[in-house]
Coordinates of C-alpha atoms in Angstrom, one line a residue:
M1 CA 19.3 35.1 -20.0
I2 CA 18.8 31.4 -19.6
K3 CA 16.4 29.0 -21.2
I4 CA 14.0 26.9 -19.1
T5 CA 12.3 23.9 -20.7
F6 CA 9.0 22.8 -19.1
P7 CA 7.6 19.1 -19.1
D8 CA 5.3 19.8 -22.0
G9 CA 8.4 20.8 -24.1
S10 CA 7.7 24.5 -24.0
V11 CA 10.7 26.9 -23.5
R12 CA 10.7 30.2 -21.7
E13 CA 13.6 32.7 -21.1
Y14 CA 14.5 34.0 -17.6
E15 CA 17.3 36.0 -16.1
A16 CA 20.0 33.9 -14.7
G17 CA 19.6 33.3 -10.9
V18 CA 15.8 32.8 -11.2
T19 CA 14.3 30.4 -8.7
G20 CA 11.7 27.7 -9.0
R21 CA 9.4 29.7 -6.8
Q22 CA 9.7 32.8 -9.0
I23 CA 9.0 30.6 -12.1
A24 CA 5.8 29.2 -10.4
E25 CA 4.7 32.7 -9.4
G26 CA 5.0 33.8 -13.0
I27 CA 2.7 31.0 -14.1
S28 CA 0.0 31.4 -11.4
A29 CA -0.4 32.4 -7.8
R30 CA -2.3 29.1 -7.1
L31 CA 0.6 27.1 -8.5
A32 CA 3.1 29.0 -6.4
Q33 CA 1.1 28.2 -3.3
D34 CA 0.9 24.5 -4.1
V35 CA 4.5 23.7 -5.1
V36 CA 6.9 22.5 -2.5
A37 CA 10.1 21.7 -4.4
C38 CA 11.3 21.7 -8.0
G39 CA 13.4 19.4 -10.3
V40 CA 16.3 21.1 -12.1
N41 CA 17.9 18.9 -14.8
G42 CA 16.7 15.8 -13.0
E43 CA 17.8 16.8 -9.5
T44 CA 15.2 17.8 -6.9
V45 CA 16.1 21.0 -5.2
E46 CA 14.6 23.8 -3.0
L47 CA 12.4 26.4 -4.6
N48 CA 14.7 29.2 -3.6
R49 CA 17.8 27.6 -5.2
P50 CA 19.1 29.9 -8.0
I51 CA 19.1 28.5 -11.5
N52 CA 22.1 29.9 -13.4
V53 CA 22.2 27.7 -16.6
D54 CA 19.8 26.4 -19.2
A55 CA 17.7 23.8 -17.6
T56 CA 14.7 21.5 -17.7
I57 CA 12.4 22.0 -14.8
N58 CA 9.6 20.2 -13.0
L59 CA 7.5 21.9 -10.3
Y60 CA 6.5 19.4 -7.6
K61 CA 3.4 19.6 -5.5
F62 CA 3.0 17.6 -2.3
D63 CA 1.1 14.9 -4.3
D64 CA 4.2 14.2 -6.3
E65 CA 6.7 11.7 -4.9
E66 CA 9.5 14.2 -5.1
G67 CA 7.4 16.8 -3.3
K68 CA 6.6 14.3 -0.5
H69 CA 10.2 13.5 -0.1
A70 CA 11.2 17.1 0.4
F71 CA 8.3 17.8 2.8
W72 CA 9.0 14.7 4.8
H73 CA 12.7 15.4 4.8
T74 CA 12.1 18.8 6.5
S75 CA 9.7 17.2 8.8
A76 CA 12.4 14.8 10.0
H77 CA 14.5 17.9 10.8
L78 CA 11.5 19.5 12.6
L79 CA 11.2 16.4 14.7
A80 CA 14.9 16.7 15.6
E81 CA 14.5 20.4 16.4
A82 CA 11.6 19.6 18.7
L83 CA 13.6 16.8 20.4
Q84 CA 16.6 19.2 20.8
E85 CA 14.5 21.7 22.7
L86 CA 12.7 19.0 24.9
Y87 CA 15.9 16.9 25.6
P88 CA 19.0 19.0 25.8
G89 CA 22.1 17.0 25.1
I90 CA 20.3 14.4 22.9
Q91 CA 22.5 12.7 20.3
F92 CA 21.4 12.4 16.6
G93 CA 22.2 9.7 14.1
F94 CA 20.5 9.8 10.7
G95 CA 17.1 11.2 9.9
P96 CA 15.8 10.6 6.3
A97 CA 12.5 10.8 4.5
I98 CA 11.1 7.3 3.7
E99 CA 8.3 6.1 1.5
N100 CA 5.6 7.0 4.0
G101 CA 6.9 9.7 6.3
F102 CA 10.3 10.0 8.0
F103 CA 12.3 8.8 10.9
Y104 CA 15.1 9.9 13.1
D105 CA 17.7 7.9 15.1
V106 CA 18.3 9.4 18.5
L107 CA 20.0 8.6 21.8
L108 CA 18.8 10.4 25.0
P109 CA 21.6 11.9 27.1
D110 CA 20.7 10.1 30.4
G111 CA 20.2 6.7 28.9
S112 CA 16.4 6.9 29.3
M113 CA 14.1 5.7 26.6
L114 CA 11.4 7.5 24.7
K115 CA 7.9 5.9 24.9
E116 CA 4.7 6.4 22.9
G117 CA 3.3 8.2 25.9
D118 CA 5.9 11.0 25.1
F119 CA 4.6 11.5 21.5
K120 CA 1.9 14.0 22.2
Q121 CA 4.4 16.5 23.9
I122 CA 6.8 16.1 20.9
E123 CA 4.0 16.5 18.3
D124 CA 2.9 19.7 20.1
K125 CA 6.4 21.0 20.1
M126 CA 6.8 20.2 16.4
L127 CA 3.6 22.1 15.5
E128 CA 4.6 25.0 17.8
L129 CA 7.9 25.4 15.9
A130 CA 6.2 24.9 12.5
R131 CA 3.9 27.8 13.2
K132 CA 7.0 30.1 13.5
D133 CA 7.4 29.5 9.7
E134 CA 11.2 29.1 10.1
P135 CA 13.2 29.4 6.9
V136 CA 15.3 26.4 6.0
V137 CA 18.7 27.8 5.1
R138 CA 21.2 25.7 3.0
R139 CA 24.9 26.4 3.4
E140 CA 28.0 24.9 1.9
I141 CA 30.7 24.3 4.4
S142 CA 34.3 23.0 4.6
K143 CA 34.9 19.7 6.3
A144 CA 37.1 21.3 9.0
D145 CA 34.4 23.9 9.9
C146 CA 31.7 21.3 9.8
L147 CA 33.6 19.0 12.2
A148 CA 34.3 21.9 14.5
M149 CA 30.7 22.9 14.6
F150 CA 29.3 19.5 15.4
K151 CA 32.1 18.8 18.0
A152 CA 31.1 22.0 19.7
D153 CA 27.6 20.7 19.9
G154 CA 28.8 17.4 21.3
Q155 CA 27.3 15.4 18.4
S156 CA 29.7 12.4 18.3
Y157 CA 27.7 10.3 15.8
K158 CA 27.6 13.3 13.3
C159 CA 31.4 13.7 13.9
E160 CA 32.0 10.1 13.0
H161 CA 30.0 10.4 9.9
I162 CA 31.9 13.6 8.9
E163 CA 35.3 12.0 9.4
Q164 CA 34.6 8.7 7.8
D165 CA 32.1 9.3 5.0
L166 CA 32.4 13.0 3.8
E167 CA 34.9 14.7 1.6
D168 CA 35.9 18.4 1.7
G169 CA 34.0 20.4 -0.9
T170 CA 30.9 18.2 -0.9
I171 CA 29.4 19.1 2.5
T172 CA 26.2 21.0 3.0
T173 CA 24.1 21.8 6.1
Y174 CA 20.6 22.9 6.6
T175 CA 19.4 25.2 9.4
Q176 CA 16.0 25.9 10.7
G177 CA 15.6 27.9 13.8
A178 CA 18.2 26.6 16.4
F179 CA 18.7 23.3 14.7
T180 CA 21.4 22.6 12.1
D181 CA 21.9 19.2 10.5
L182 CA 24.3 17.6 8.0
C183 CA 22.2 17.0 4.8
K184 CA 22.3 16.9 1.0
G185 CA 18.7 17.9 0.8
P186 CA 16.3 18.6 -0.8
H187 CA 13.9 20.5 1.6
I188 CA 11.0 22.8 1.5
V189 CA 11.9 26.4 1.9
S190 CA 10.2 27.0 5.3
T191 CA 8.4 25.0 8.0
G192 CA 5.1 26.9 7.9
I193 CA 3.4 24.6 5.4
I194 CA 3.7 21.6 7.9
K195 CA 0.2 21.7 9.4
A196 CA -0.3 18.2 10.8
V197 CA 2.1 15.7 12.3
K198 CA 1.8 12.3 13.8
L199 CA 4.5 10.2 15.4
M200 CA 3.7 6.6 14.6
S201 CA 6.1 4.3 16.5
V202 CA 9.5 4.0 18.2
A203 CA 11.9 1.0 17.7
G204 CA 15.5 0.0 18.4
A205 CA 18.1 0.7 15.7
F206 CA 21.9 0.1 15.9
W207 CA 24.1 2.9 14.8
R208 CA 25.0 2.3 11.2
G209 CA 22.9 -0.9 11.3
D210 CA 25.8 -2.6 13.0
A211 CA 24.7 -4.9 15.8
T212 CA 28.1 -4.4 17.6
R213 CA 27.5 -0.6 17.9
D214 CA 25.3 1.5 20.1
Q215 CA 21.6 0.9 20.0
M216 CA 19.7 4.1 19.4
Q217 CA 16.0 4.7 19.1
R218 CA 14.3 5.2 15.8
I219 CA 11.2 7.5 15.9
Y220 CA 8.9 7.2 12.9
G221 CA 6.5 9.9 11.9
I222 CA 4.3 11.3 9.2
S223 CA 3.2 14.8 8.3
Y224 CA 1.0 16.7 5.9
P225 CA 0.1 20.2 4.7
K226 CA -3.5 19.6 5.8
K227 CA -5.0 17.9 8.8
K228 CA -7.7 16.3 6.7
M229 CA -4.9 14.5 4.8
L230 CA -3.5 13.1 8.0
D231 CA -7.0 12.0 9.1
E232 CA -7.4 10.1 5.8
Y233 CA -4.0 8.4 6.2
L234 CA -4.8 7.3 9.7
A235 CA -8.2 5.9 8.5
M236 CA -6.3 4.0 5.7
L237 CA -3.9 2.6 8.4
E238 CA -7.0 1.3 10.2
E239 CA -8.2 -0.4 7.1
A240 CA -4.7 -1.8 6.6
K241 CA -4.8 -3.4 10.0
K242 CA -8.0 -5.3 8.9
R243 CA -6.2 -6.4 5.8
D244 CA -3.0 -7.4 7.4
H245 CA -1.9 -10.6 5.7
R246 CA -0.5 -11.9 9.0
K247 CA -3.9 -11.6 10.7
I248 CA -5.9 -13.0 7.7
G249 CA -3.3 -15.7 7.1
K250 CA -3.9 -17.0 10.5
E251 CA -7.7 -16.7 10.4
M252 CA -7.7 -18.7 7.0
E253 CA -5.0 -21.1 8.1
L254 CA -2.8 -20.3 5.2
F255 CA 0.7 -20.1 6.8
M256 CA 2.5 -20.0 10.1
F257 CA 5.9 -19.2 11.7
S258 CA 7.6 -21.2 14.4
E259 CA 10.3 -20.0 16.7
R260 CA 11.7 -23.5 16.9
V261 CA 11.9 -23.7 13.0
G262 CA 13.4 -20.2 13.0
K263 CA 12.7 -16.5 12.4
G264 CA 11.7 -15.5 8.9
L265 CA 11.2 -19.1 7.7
P266 CA 7.4 -19.4 6.7
I267 CA 5.6 -22.7 6.9
W268 CA 2.8 -23.1 4.4
L269 CA -0.2 -24.9 5.8
P270 CA -2.5 -27.1 3.7
K271 CA -4.8 -24.3 2.6
G272 CA -2.0 -22.0 1.9
T273 CA -0.1 -24.6 0.0
D274 CA -3.2 -25.3 -2.1
L275 CA -3.4 -21.6 -2.9
R276 CA 0.2 -21.2 -3.7
L277 CA 0.3 -24.3 -6.0
R278 CA -2.7 -22.9 -8.0
L279 CA -0.7 -19.7 -8.5
Q280 CA 2.2 -21.7 -9.8
E281 CA 0.0 -23.8 -12.1
M282 CA -1.5 -20.6 -13.5
L283 CA 2.0 -19.4 -14.3
R284 CA 3.1 -22.8 -15.7
R285 CA 0.1 -22.7 -18.2
I286 CA 1.1 -19.2 -19.3
Q287 CA 4.8 -19.7 -19.7
K288 CA 4.3 -23.1 -21.5
K289 CA 2.7 -21.1 -24.3
Y290 CA 5.9 -19.1 -24.5
G291 CA 8.2 -22.1 -24.8
Y292 CA 9.7 -22.3 -21.2
Q293 CA 11.3 -25.5 -20.0
E294 CA 11.2 -26.2 -16.3
V295 CA 14.1 -27.4 -14.2
I296 CA 14.8 -28.2 -10.5
T297 CA 18.2 -27.2 -9.0
P298 CA 19.6 -27.8 -5.5
N299 CA 19.0 -25.6 -2.5
I300 CA 22.7 -25.3 -1.9
G301 CA 25.7 -24.6 -4.1
G302 CA 29.4 -24.6 -3.9
K303 CA 30.9 -21.3 -2.7
N304 CA 33.0 -21.1 -5.9
L305 CA 29.7 -21.0 -7.9
Y306 CA 28.7 -17.7 -6.3
M307 CA 32.2 -16.3 -6.4
T308 CA 32.2 -16.9 -10.2
S309 CA 28.8 -15.2 -10.6
G310 CA 29.9 -12.2 -8.3
H311 CA 27.0 -12.8 -5.9
W312 CA 29.4 -13.6 -3.1
D313 CA 31.2 -10.3 -3.4
H314 CA 28.0 -8.3 -3.7
Y315 CA 25.6 -10.2 -1.5
G316 CA 27.9 -12.4 0.7
K317 CA 27.2 -10.4 3.8
D318 CA 23.4 -10.9 3.3
S319 CA 23.8 -14.6 2.9
F320 CA 23.9 -17.4 5.4
Q321 CA 27.4 -18.2 6.2
P322 CA 29.2 -21.1 4.3
I323 CA 28.6 -24.6 5.3
H324 CA 32.0 -26.4 5.8
T325 CA 32.6 -30.1 4.9
P326 CA 35.8 -30.9 6.8
E327 CA 36.5 -34.2 5.2
E328 CA 36.5 -32.9 1.7
D329 CA 37.5 -29.3 2.6
E330 CA 34.7 -27.8 0.6
E331 CA 32.3 -24.8 1.3
Y332 CA 28.7 -24.6 0.3
L333 CA 26.1 -21.9 0.6
L334 CA 22.4 -22.0 1.0
K335 CA 21.3 -20.8 -2.5
P336 CA 20.9 -17.0 -2.5
M337 CA 20.1 -16.8 -6.2
N338 CA 18.9 -19.2 -8.9
C339 CA 20.7 -17.6 -11.8
P340 CA 24.2 -19.3 -11.4
H341 CA 22.5 -22.8 -11.3
H342 CA 20.7 -21.9 -14.5
C343 CA 24.0 -20.8 -16.1
E344 CA 25.2 -24.3 -15.4
V345 CA 22.1 -25.8 -17.0
Y346 CA 22.8 -23.8 -20.1
A347 CA 26.5 -24.9 -20.1
N348 CA 25.5 -28.6 -19.7
K349 CA 26.0 -29.1 -23.5
P350 CA 27.1 -27.3 -26.6
R351 CA 24.5 -24.9 -28.0
S352 CA 23.7 -23.8 -31.5
Y353 CA 22.1 -20.5 -32.5
K354 CA 19.2 -22.6 -33.7
E355 CA 18.4 -23.6 -30.1
L356 CA 18.1 -20.0 -28.9
P357 CA 16.3 -18.6 -27.1
F358 CA 16.7 -21.2 -24.4
R359 CA 14.1 -20.4 -21.8
C360 CA 14.9 -22.1 -18.4
A361 CA 12.2 -21.8 -15.5
E362 CA 12.1 -22.8 -11.9
F363 CA 10.1 -22.2 -8.8
G364 CA 13.4 -22.1 -6.9
T365 CA 13.7 -21.5 -3.1
V366 CA 16.5 -19.1 -2.1
Y367 CA 17.8 -18.0 1.2
R368 CA 18.9 -14.5 2.4
Y369 CA 20.0 -13.5 5.9
E370 CA 17.7 -10.6 6.7
Q371 CA 18.3 -8.8 10.0
S372 CA 15.7 -9.7 12.6
G373 CA 14.4 -6.2 12.8
E374 CA 13.6 -6.2 9.1
L375 CA 11.5 -9.4 9.1
H376 CA 7.9 -8.8 8.4
G377 CA 5.3 -11.6 7.8
L378 CA 5.6 -12.9 4.2
T379 CA 6.9 -9.7 2.8
R380 CA 10.4 -9.9 4.4
V381 CA 11.6 -13.4 5.1
R382 CA 14.8 -15.4 5.1
C383 CA 13.6 -18.1 2.9
F384 CA 11.4 -17.5 -0.2
T385 CA 10.6 -19.1 -3.6
Q386 CA 11.1 -17.1 -6.8
D387 CA 9.1 -17.8 -9.9
D388 CA 12.4 -17.5 -11.6
A389 CA 13.4 -17.9 -15.2
H390 CA 16.4 -17.1 -17.4
I391 CA 16.3 -16.7 -21.1
F392 CA 19.6 -17.2 -23.0
C393 CA 19.3 -15.6 -26.4
R394 CA 21.3 -13.9 -29.2
P395 CA 21.9 -10.2 -29.0
D396 CA 19.4 -9.6 -31.9
Q397 CA 16.7 -11.4 -29.9
V398 CA 16.9 -9.4 -26.7
K399 CA 14.2 -6.8 -27.4
D400 CA 11.7 -9.4 -28.7
E401 CA 12.2 -11.7 -25.7
F402 CA 12.0 -8.7 -23.3
I403 CA 8.7 -7.7 -24.8
K404 CA 7.4 -11.3 -24.4
V405 CA 8.2 -11.3 -20.8
M406 CA 6.5 -7.9 -20.4
E407 CA 3.4 -9.6 -21.9
I408 CA 3.6 -12.4 -19.4
I409 CA 3.8 -10.0 -16.5
Q410 CA 0.8 -8.0 -17.8
R411 CA -1.2 -11.2 -18.2
V412 CA -0.5 -12.2 -14.6
F413 CA -1.3 -8.7 -13.2
A414 CA -4.5 -8.5 -15.2
T415 CA -5.6 -11.8 -13.7
F416 CA -5.6 -10.1 -10.3
N417 CA -7.0 -6.7 -11.4
F418 CA -3.6 -5.0 -11.0
T419 CA -4.2 -2.5 -13.7
D420 CA -2.5 0.6 -15.0
D421 CA -4.2 2.5 -12.1
N422 CA -2.2 0.6 -9.5
V423 CA 0.9 -0.6 -11.3
E424 CA 3.9 1.7 -11.7
V425 CA 6.7 0.6 -14.0
Q426 CA 10.3 1.7 -13.2
I427 CA 13.4 1.5 -15.5
S428 CA 16.3 0.9 -13.0
L429 CA 19.6 2.1 -14.5
R430 CA 23.2 2.4 -13.2
D431 CA 24.2 5.3 -11.0
K432 CA 26.0 7.6 -13.4
N433 CA 28.2 8.9 -10.7
D434 CA 29.4 5.6 -9.1
T435 CA 29.9 3.0 -11.8
E436 CA 32.5 1.1 -9.7
K437 CA 29.9 -0.9 -7.9
Y438 CA 28.7 -2.5 -11.1
I439 CA 30.4 -5.2 -13.2
G440 CA 30.8 -5.2 -17.0
S441 CA 31.8 -2.7 -19.7
D442 CA 30.2 0.7 -20.4
E443 CA 29.3 -0.5 -23.8
D444 CA 27.4 -3.6 -22.6
W445 CA 25.5 -1.4 -20.0
A446 CA 24.6 1.1 -22.7
T447 CA 23.3 -1.7 -25.0
A448 CA 21.3 -3.3 -22.2
E449 CA 19.8 -0.1 -20.9
Q450 CA 18.8 0.9 -24.4
A451 CA 17.1 -2.5 -25.0
I452 CA 14.8 -1.9 -22.0
I453 CA 14.0 1.7 -23.1
D454 CA 13.2 0.6 -26.6
A455 CA 11.0 -2.3 -25.4
C456 CA 8.9 0.0 -23.2
A457 CA 8.6 2.5 -26.1
E458 CA 7.5 -0.2 -28.5
K459 CA 4.8 -1.5 -26.0
G460 CA 3.7 2.0 -25.2
M461 CA 4.4 1.5 -21.5
K462 CA 4.9 4.5 -19.4
A463 CA 7.9 4.0 -17.1
R464 CA 9.8 6.4 -14.9
V465 CA 13.6 6.2 -14.9
E466 CA 15.5 5.7 -11.6
Y467 CA 19.3 5.9 -11.6
G468 CA 21.2 3.8 -9.1
E469 CA 18.5 1.1 -8.8
A470 CA 20.0 -1.4 -11.3
A471 CA 21.3 -4.8 -10.2
F472 CA 25.1 -5.1 -10.0
Y473 CA 25.2 -7.0 -13.3
G474 CA 22.6 -5.2 -15.4
P475 CA 19.7 -2.8 -15.7
K476 CA 16.1 -3.9 -15.0
L477 CA 12.4 -3.1 -15.4
D478 CA 10.6 -3.3 -12.1
F479 CA 6.8 -3.5 -11.6
M480 CA 5.6 -1.7 -8.5
V481 CA 2.0 -2.7 -7.4
K482 CA -0.2 -0.5 -5.3
D483 CA -2.5 -2.5 -3.2
A484 CA -6.1 -1.6 -2.3
I485 CA -5.0 0.9 0.3
G486 CA -2.3 2.6 -1.8
R487 CA 0.9 1.0 -0.5
R488 CA 3.5 0.2 -3.2
W489 CA 5.2 -3.2 -3.5
Q490 CA 7.8 -4.3 -5.9
L491 CA 6.7 -7.6 -7.5
G492 CA 7.6 -8.4 -11.1
T493 CA 11.0 -7.8 -12.5
I494 CA 12.9 -8.3 -15.8
Q495 CA 16.7 -7.8 -16.0
V496 CA 19.1 -7.7 -19.0
D497 CA 22.4 -9.3 -18.2
Y498 CA 25.6 -9.4 -20.4
Q499 CA 27.9 -10.2 -17.4
L500 CA 26.9 -13.6 -16.1
P501 CA 27.3 -15.2 -19.6
Q502 CA 30.8 -13.7 -19.6
R503 CA 31.7 -14.9 -16.1
F504 CA 30.5 -18.4 -16.9
Q505 CA 32.0 -18.4 -20.4
L506 CA 28.7 -19.3 -21.9
E507 CA 28.7 -19.8 -25.7
Y508 CA 26.8 -20.8 -28.7
V509 CA 27.8 -21.6 -32.3
G510 CA 26.5 -19.0 -34.6
E511 CA 25.3 -19.2 -38.2
D512 CA 28.9 -18.3 -39.2
N513 CA 30.1 -21.4 -37.3
Q514 CA 31.9 -19.2 -34.8
K515 CA 31.5 -19.1 -31.1
H516 CA 29.4 -16.2 -29.7
R517 CA 28.3 -15.1 -26.2
P518 CA 24.6 -15.2 -25.4
V519 CA 22.7 -12.5 -23.5
M520 CA 20.8 -13.5 -20.4
I521 CA 17.4 -12.1 -19.3
H522 CA 16.3 -12.7 -15.7
R523 CA 12.6 -12.8 -15.2
A524 CA 10.1 -13.2 -12.3
P525 CA 6.5 -12.1 -12.8
F526 CA 5.4 -12.7 -9.2
G527 CA 8.8 -11.8 -7.8
S528 CA 8.5 -14.2 -4.9
M529 CA 5.6 -16.5 -4.0
E530 CA 5.7 -15.2 -0.4
R531 CA 5.6 -11.5 -1.1
F532 CA 3.1 -11.9 -4.0
C533 CA 0.7 -13.9 -1.6
A534 CA 1.1 -11.3 1.1
V535 CA 0.2 -8.5 -1.3
L536 CA -2.7 -10.5 -2.8
I537 CA -4.1 -11.3 0.6
E538 CA -4.1 -7.6 1.6
H539 CA -5.3 -6.4 -1.8
T540 CA -8.3 -8.7 -1.7
A541 CA -8.7 -8.8 2.1
G542 CA -8.6 -12.5 1.8
K543 CA -11.5 -12.6 -0.6
F544 CA -9.7 -14.5 -3.4
P545 CA -11.1 -15.2 -6.8
L546 CA -13.2 -18.4 -6.9
W547 CA -10.7 -20.4 -9.0
L548 CA -7.9 -19.6 -6.5
T549 CA -9.4 -19.7 -3.1
P550 CA -8.5 -22.8 -1.0
D551 CA -12.2 -23.4 0.0
Q552 CA -14.9 -22.5 -2.5
V553 CA -17.9 -23.8 -0.6
A554 CA -18.9 -24.3 3.0
I555 CA -21.7 -26.8 3.6
L556 CA -23.7 -25.8 6.7
P557 CA -26.2 -28.4 8.0
V558 CA -28.8 -26.8 10.2
S559 CA -28.5 -29.7 12.6
E560 CA -26.7 -33.0 13.1
K561 CA -29.6 -34.8 11.3
Y562 CA -28.4 -33.5 8.0
V563 CA -24.7 -34.2 8.4
D564 CA -25.0 -37.5 6.4
Y565 CA -26.7 -35.6 3.5
S566 CA -23.9 -33.0 3.7
A567 CA -21.3 -35.7 3.4
K568 CA -23.1 -37.0 0.3
I569 CA -22.9 -33.5 -1.2
K570 CA -19.3 -33.1 -0.3
E571 CA -18.5 -36.5 -1.9
Y572 CA -20.1 -35.4 -5.2
F573 CA -18.2 -32.1 -5.0
D574 CA -14.9 -33.9 -4.4
A575 CA -15.5 -36.0 -7.5
H576 CA -16.2 -32.9 -9.6
D577 CA -13.4 -30.6 -8.6
V578 CA -15.4 -28.4 -6.2
R579 CA -13.4 -27.6 -3.0
S580 CA -15.6 -27.8 0.0
Y581 CA -15.9 -28.5 3.7
I582 CA -18.6 -29.3 6.1
D583 CA -19.2 -27.2 9.2
D584 CA -20.8 -29.8 11.4
R585 CA -20.3 -28.0 14.7
N586 CA -23.2 -28.0 17.2
E587 CA -24.0 -24.3 16.6
K588 CA -27.1 -22.4 15.4
I589 CA -27.1 -21.8 11.6
G590 CA -26.8 -18.0 12.1
R591 CA -23.5 -18.5 14.0
K592 CA -22.2 -20.8 11.3
I593 CA -23.0 -18.3 8.6
R594 CA -21.2 -15.5 10.5
D595 CA -18.1 -17.6 11.2
N596 CA -17.8 -18.8 7.6
E597 CA -18.3 -15.2 6.4
I598 CA -15.2 -14.4 8.4
R599 CA -13.3 -17.2 6.8
H600 CA -14.0 -15.6 3.4
T601 CA -15.5 -18.7 1.9
P602 CA -17.1 -17.6 -1.4
Y603 CA -20.3 -19.8 -1.2
L604 CA -22.3 -20.9 1.9
L605 CA -24.7 -23.8 1.4
V606 CA -27.5 -24.3 4.0
V607 CA -28.9 -27.8 4.1
G608 CA -31.9 -28.9 6.1
E609 CA -35.1 -31.0 5.9
K610 CA -36.4 -29.4 2.7
E611 CA -33.0 -29.6 0.9
Q612 CA -32.5 -33.2 1.9
A613 CA -36.0 -34.2 0.7
E614 CA -35.6 -32.5 -2.7
G615 CA -31.8 -33.2 -3.2
T616 CA -31.1 -29.5 -3.4
V617 CA -28.9 -26.9 -1.5
S618 CA -29.8 -23.3 -0.5
Y619 CA -26.8 -21.2 -1.4
R620 CA -25.7 -17.7 -0.7
R621 CA -22.6 -15.7 -2.0
Q622 CA -20.2 -14.5 0.5
G623 CA -21.1 -11.0 1.8
G624 CA -24.8 -11.5 1.4
G625 CA -25.0 -11.3 -2.4
E626 CA -26.5 -13.8 -4.8
Q627 CA -29.0 -16.4 -3.2
G628 CA -31.0 -19.3 -4.5
T629 CA -31.9 -23.0 -4.4
M630 CA -30.9 -25.7 -6.9
K631 CA -29.9 -29.3 -7.2
F632 CA -26.5 -29.9 -5.7
E633 CA -25.3 -31.4 -9.0
D634 CA -26.4 -28.2 -10.8
F635 CA -24.6 -26.1 -8.2
A636 CA -21.3 -28.0 -8.9
N637 CA -21.7 -27.3 -12.5
K638 CA -22.3 -23.6 -11.6
I639 CA -19.0 -23.4 -9.7
N640 CA -17.1 -25.1 -12.5
E641 CA -18.6 -22.8 -15.1
E642 CA -17.6 -19.7 -13.0
V643 CA -14.1 -21.1 -12.7
R644 CA -13.8 -21.7 -16.5
N645 CA -14.9 -18.2 -17.2
M646 CA -12.3 -16.8 -14.8
T647 CA -9.4 -18.8 -16.0
E648 CA -10.0 -19.1 -19.8
N649 CA -7.2 -16.6 -20.5
C650 CA -4.7 -18.1 -17.9

């Protein structure tokens, strides 16, 4: 007999070899019908995998992230199975589950290209195969047998993967119907529960992401256990198109890109710059209360700086190539990180324990060379500004400082209505099975990881643990924000680092008059100004809070006779911190109202003969809400009072 521990802490005994499905059936028939995978001692496995030792277990439904991953992983194989039938001789690359669905990289045998017009036929074949309810069979296989099998099938990319990446004794395959794939899993146990599929797009993808290798086609898809769920997802995508930050950013004249300037290099236009500076000033007000000091560091640094920090070894391939200075035989890099510069700020003078914590903040612009195919609006760019700060503190101060940073991030998120309902917190730890890719001692890592876990416990913050997601120099706490249509974005982050102080030989003189090594905490509540603005645009659909929006008021004269009166109002507003503009186009007032609604201006002021005679404005809230008439001086006071009420806690 073995003991199975459930998430609520309860323990039951079962015969060795029991499966997750049998455990679910023993609880209820409905549960057995709903679960798609199970977690055994933290590893997601198939429901028919025997459990032979004492274990903790989780039963995952499709709604669970782990359940979706298994469901979509099998759906990727179902796509490949359908393609294999429709296009004999097709070559397969990799086909994983992703955050929303799955993809498969393929190469047609005759060099032809799949097009969106082919999707319907492929979808129909996928559903035809799914209706056969084919079991998904896992096998452990030797490297020699695996290589022979895929050579016989003519799968050259799979053979290369086997030869270069896999070790004997670690290889598993999964078979459904006539299709077999190399795979670690997990999967659902059979294809019958896949009821709805939709292929979303096709794009180019280099084999192994190497631009010098063959270009394959990457087919993206999504699948669900119910057609209604697919319909809801497609409706959500339509809403996402309306909220696309690239579309709204253009309509509101917030930012732009220029091919001549370069791909992935955003240019902030006046209105977008105004919005971004207000965000920065908000954070400045908050962090000033916590004792931060702001610095400005160069946008380049000597290559040796990043070799010392370890960033060159770990991120050099993702950075722009070094800038050479032949006369002085020096090399510089466009700054990929702010942290090494801040280490130099700390090292600028001797430090005493009395000066710690030293909190160093900067809105620092950094540069990363993202592949062209990965660039996407403001969310993936080659140049972005981090609301970066680094706290240098004594070991006994780490937990308290970490908690204070958590408070800052919570204040920022609360300001924009990012609440517990749409914020997920993740503790990102080392990969237990591959510690070679990290720097530092096991002892330091254990101390740093425990500090984050303790801080979350003290604040009562529910956080899921993800192994293998830590930075190379330390563990971190990541804040994932779900926007208004359910997409998840990583924004805020806090990281504990024992390694950079060691690499830069940072010191402070302790109370014992001896030299000690400080601990470094990395912190960015927004994450990057670019990504945060993109998420905020899509979360609000461009309807920003009144205190933040670039234009608070649109003044709409009903004819050119009232432009001078409109200018008088604007002059008063300018003097009283109300951001406004005049729409003096020769258009009917109804057209002006509609156009300015599209621009998401919070207040629309209509001025005509009556308003001019009485010194008033007729106002309406964006979206057809609050309406009324008042003296324009009183209206300015109304706007300022609203802003004060919104920002009193910022």
